[in-house]
Amino acid sequence: MSKPVLILGATLALLATPAFADEPIAVSLQNHRFTPATIHVKAGVPTVIALTNNDDAAEEFDSSSLKVEKVVAGHSSGNVRLRPLAPGRYPFMGEYHSETAQGVVIAE
Ligand SMILES: [Cu+2]
């Protein structure tokens, strides 16, 4: 039984002290489109998206699967904090211009 206990202990230690990904991921908005629109993150690690909105209008980074809503004013920047994610695809959109402002976070 000693091995499984050790593995469980190591897993709990990892969960207790989540390390942030090395640096924020820069994403910009222009003409109501995200660049990049496909964002790769490490699974299991909290991540910060540094969103720069170059448009005149405010936009809301919105994702039900990521459980995130973050409004960024026009010509402003804001950080979108992502919880540790299981591997998978997490669509997001700009709620105010969802016809064009669409993207996906891929955790792997
Ligand atoms: Cu919303």
PDB file of C-alpha atoms and ligand atoms in Angstrom:
ATOM      1  CA  MET A   1       0.000   0.000   0.000  1.00  0.00           C
ATOM      2  CA  SER A   2       2.942   2.354   0.371  1.00  0.00           C
ATOM      3  CA  LYS A   3       3.280   3.095  -3.361  1.00  0.00           C
ATOM      4  CA  PRO A   4      -0.334   4.221  -3.997  1.00  0.00           C
ATOM      5  CA  VAL A   5      -0.183   6.419  -0.895  1.00  0.00           C
ATOM      6  CA  LEU A   6       2.992   8.073  -2.153  1.00  0.00           C
ATOM      7  CA  ILE A   7       1.448   8.692  -5.574  1.00  0.00           C
ATOM      8  CA  LEU A   8      -1.695  10.143  -3.998  1.00  0.00           C
ATOM      9  CA  GLY A   9       0.410  12.382  -1.762  1.00  0.00           C
ATOM     10  CA  ALA A  10       2.364  13.708  -4.743  1.00  0.00           C
ATOM     11  CA  THR A  11      -0.872  14.354  -6.658  1.00  0.00           C
ATOM     12  CA  LEU A  12      -2.379  16.274  -3.747  1.00  0.00           C
ATOM     13  CA  ALA A  13       0.795  18.349  -3.396  1.00  0.00           C
ATOM     14  CA  LEU A  14       0.539  19.306  -7.086  1.00  0.00           C
ATOM     15  CA  LEU A  15      -3.112  20.273  -6.688  1.00  0.00           C
ATOM     16  CA  ALA A  16      -2.411  22.302  -3.559  1.00  0.00           C
ATOM     17  CA  THR A  17       0.260  24.475  -5.153  1.00  0.00           C
ATOM     18  CA  PRO A  18      -0.788  25.174  -8.728  1.00  0.00           C
ATOM     19  CA  ALA A  19       2.013  26.775 -10.665  1.00  0.00           C
ATOM     20  CA  PHE A  20       0.981  29.412 -13.175  1.00  0.00           C
ATOM     21  CA  ALA A  21       2.011  29.000 -16.761  1.00  0.00           C
ATOM     22  CA  ASP A  22       5.220  30.847 -17.463  1.00  0.00           C
ATOM     23  CA  GLU A  23       3.749  34.084 -18.764  1.00  0.00           C
ATOM     24  CA  PRO A  24       0.442  35.529 -19.927  1.00  0.00           C
ATOM     25  CA  ILE A  25      -0.723  34.615 -23.411  1.00  0.00           C
ATOM     26  CA  ALA A  26      -1.140  37.750 -25.503  1.00  0.00           C
ATOM     27  CA  VAL A  27      -4.397  37.935 -27.462  1.00  0.00           C
ATOM     28  CA  SER A  28      -5.637  40.994 -29.330  1.00  0.00           C
ATOM     29  CA  LEU A  29      -8.977  42.120 -30.655  1.00  0.00           C
ATOM     30  CA  GLN A  30      -9.187  44.063 -33.907  1.00  0.00           C
ATOM     31  CA  ASN A  31     -12.254  44.594 -36.074  1.00  0.00           C
ATOM     32  CA  HIS A  32     -14.112  42.382 -33.606  1.00  0.00           C
ATOM     33  CA  ARG A  33     -11.881  39.362 -34.238  1.00  0.00           C
ATOM     34  CA  PHE A  34      -9.498  37.641 -31.839  1.00  0.00           C
ATOM     35  CA  THR A  35      -5.863  37.051 -32.822  1.00  0.00           C
ATOM     36  CA  PRO A  36      -4.898  34.341 -32.264  1.00  0.00           C
ATOM     37  CA  ALA A  37      -8.355  32.801 -32.324  1.00  0.00           C
ATOM     38  CA  THR A  38      -6.969  29.401 -31.323  1.00  0.00           C
ATOM     39  CA  ILE A  39      -5.164  29.520 -27.991  1.00  0.00           C
ATOM     40  CA  HIS A  40      -3.141  26.573 -26.733  1.00  0.00           C
ATOM     41  CA  VAL A  41      -2.658  26.162 -22.981  1.00  0.00           C
ATOM     42  CA  LYS A  42      -1.161  23.489 -20.774  1.00  0.00           C
ATOM     43  CA  ALA A  43      -3.794  21.247 -19.224  1.00  0.00           C
ATOM     44  CA  GLY A  44      -3.947  21.305 -15.434  1.00  0.00           C
ATOM     45  CA  VAL A  45      -2.216  24.662 -15.031  1.00  0.00           C
ATOM     46  CA  PRO A  46      -3.929  28.013 -14.446  1.00  0.00           C
ATOM     47  CA  THR A  47      -3.323  30.445 -17.290  1.00  0.00           C
ATOM     48  CA  VAL A  48      -3.694  34.171 -17.877  1.00  0.00           C
ATOM     49  CA  ILE A  49      -4.776  35.605 -21.224  1.00  0.00           C
ATOM     50  CA  ALA A  50      -3.632  39.214 -21.602  1.00  0.00           C
ATOM     51  CA  LEU A  51      -6.333  40.623 -23.871  1.00  0.00           C
ATOM     52  CA  THR A  52      -5.692  43.881 -25.708  1.00  0.00           C
ATOM     53  CA  ASN A  53      -8.794  45.398 -27.263  1.00  0.00           C
ATOM     54  CA  ASN A  54      -7.746  47.601 -30.196  1.00  0.00           C
ATOM     55  CA  ASP A  55     -11.328  48.351 -31.203  1.00  0.00           C
ATOM     56  CA  ASP A  56     -13.255  51.499 -30.277  1.00  0.00           C
ATOM     57  CA  ALA A  57     -15.985  49.473 -28.602  1.00  0.00           C
ATOM     58  CA  ALA A  58     -15.865  47.474 -25.402  1.00  0.00           C
ATOM     59  CA  GLU A  59     -15.936  43.708 -25.705  1.00  0.00           C
ATOM     60  CA  GLU A  60     -16.749  40.926 -23.297  1.00  0.00           C
ATOM     61  CA  PHE A  61     -14.589  37.786 -23.401  1.00  0.00           C
ATOM     62  CA  ASP A  62     -17.283  35.233 -22.662  1.00  0.00           C
ATOM     63  CA  SER A  63     -17.214  31.441 -22.337  1.00  0.00           C
ATOM     64  CA  SER A  64     -19.643  29.185 -20.539  1.00  0.00           C
ATOM     65  CA  SER A  65     -17.282  26.201 -20.819  1.00  0.00           C
ATOM     66  CA  LEU A  66     -14.411  28.225 -19.326  1.00  0.00           C
ATOM     67  CA  LYS A  67     -16.792  29.824 -16.804  1.00  0.00           C
ATOM     68  CA  VAL A  68     -15.314  33.241 -17.623  1.00  0.00           C
ATOM     69  CA  GLU A  69     -16.800  36.642 -18.391  1.00  0.00           C
ATOM     70  CA  LYS A  70     -14.486  39.620 -18.636  1.00  0.00           C
ATOM     71  CA  VAL A  71     -15.294  43.020 -20.096  1.00  0.00           C
ATOM     72  CA  VAL A  72     -12.417  44.958 -21.663  1.00  0.00           C
ATOM     73  CA  ALA A  73     -13.061  48.551 -22.718  1.00  0.00           C
ATOM     74  CA  GLY A  74     -12.057  49.830 -26.149  1.00  0.00           C
ATOM     75  CA  HIS A  75      -8.365  50.672 -26.490  1.00  0.00           C
ATOM     76  CA  SER A  76      -7.678  48.945 -23.182  1.00  0.00           C
ATOM     77  CA  SER A  77      -6.192  45.740 -21.862  1.00  0.00           C
ATOM     78  CA  GLY A  78      -7.380  43.238 -19.318  1.00  0.00           C
ATOM     79  CA  ASN A  79      -6.365  39.872 -17.914  1.00  0.00           C
ATOM     80  CA  VAL A  80      -8.610  36.860 -18.349  1.00  0.00           C
ATOM     81  CA  ARG A  81      -7.742  34.225 -15.749  1.00  0.00           C
ATOM     82  CA  LEU A  82      -8.329  30.600 -16.679  1.00  0.00           C
ATOM     83  CA  ARG A  83      -8.649  27.866 -14.059  1.00  0.00           C
ATOM     84  CA  PRO A  84      -6.653  24.638 -14.510  1.00  0.00           C
ATOM     85  CA  LEU A  85      -8.353  22.889 -17.420  1.00  0.00           C
ATOM     86  CA  ALA A  86      -8.852  19.244 -18.273  1.00  0.00           C
ATOM     87  CA  PRO A  87      -7.603  18.428 -21.779  1.00  0.00           C
ATOM     88  CA  GLY A  88     -10.172  19.540 -24.335  1.00  0.00           C
ATOM     89  CA  ARG A  89     -11.621  22.364 -26.437  1.00  0.00           C
ATOM     90  CA  TYR A  90     -13.256  25.372 -24.793  1.00  0.00           C
ATOM     91  CA  PRO A  91     -15.008  27.788 -27.189  1.00  0.00           C
ATOM     92  CA  PHE A  92     -15.186  31.475 -26.319  1.00  0.00           C
ATOM     93  CA  MET A  93     -16.657  34.560 -27.958  1.00  0.00           C
ATOM     94  CA  GLY A  94     -16.897  38.281 -27.735  1.00  0.00           C
ATOM     95  CA  GLU A  95     -20.415  38.605 -26.461  1.00  0.00           C
ATOM     96  CA  TYR A  96     -21.004  42.019 -28.023  1.00  0.00           C
ATOM     97  CA  HIS A  97     -19.844  40.968 -31.523  1.00  0.00           C
ATOM     98  CA  SER A  98     -20.335  37.209 -31.507  1.00  0.00           C
ATOM     99  CA  GLU A  99     -20.833  37.002 -35.313  1.00  0.00           C
ATOM    100  CA  THR A 100     -17.106  37.586 -35.817  1.00  0.00           C
ATOM    101  CA  ALA A 101     -15.459  37.479 -32.389  1.00  0.00           C
ATOM    102  CA  GLN A 102     -15.036  33.762 -31.857  1.00  0.00           C
ATOM    103  CA  GLY A 103     -12.252  31.509 -30.702  1.00  0.00           C
ATOM    104  CA  VAL A 104     -11.304  28.362 -28.855  1.00  0.00           C
ATOM    105  CA  VAL A 105      -8.919  27.471 -26.037  1.00  0.00           C
ATOM    106  CA  ILE A 106      -7.296  24.087 -26.527  1.00  0.00           C
ATOM    107  CA  ALA A 107      -5.913  22.547 -23.339  1.00  0.00           C
ATOM    108  CA  GLU A 108      -3.453  19.706 -23.893  1.00  0.00           C
TER     109      GLU A 108
HETATM  110 CU    CU B   1     -21.698  37.648 -20.727  1.00  0.00          CU
END
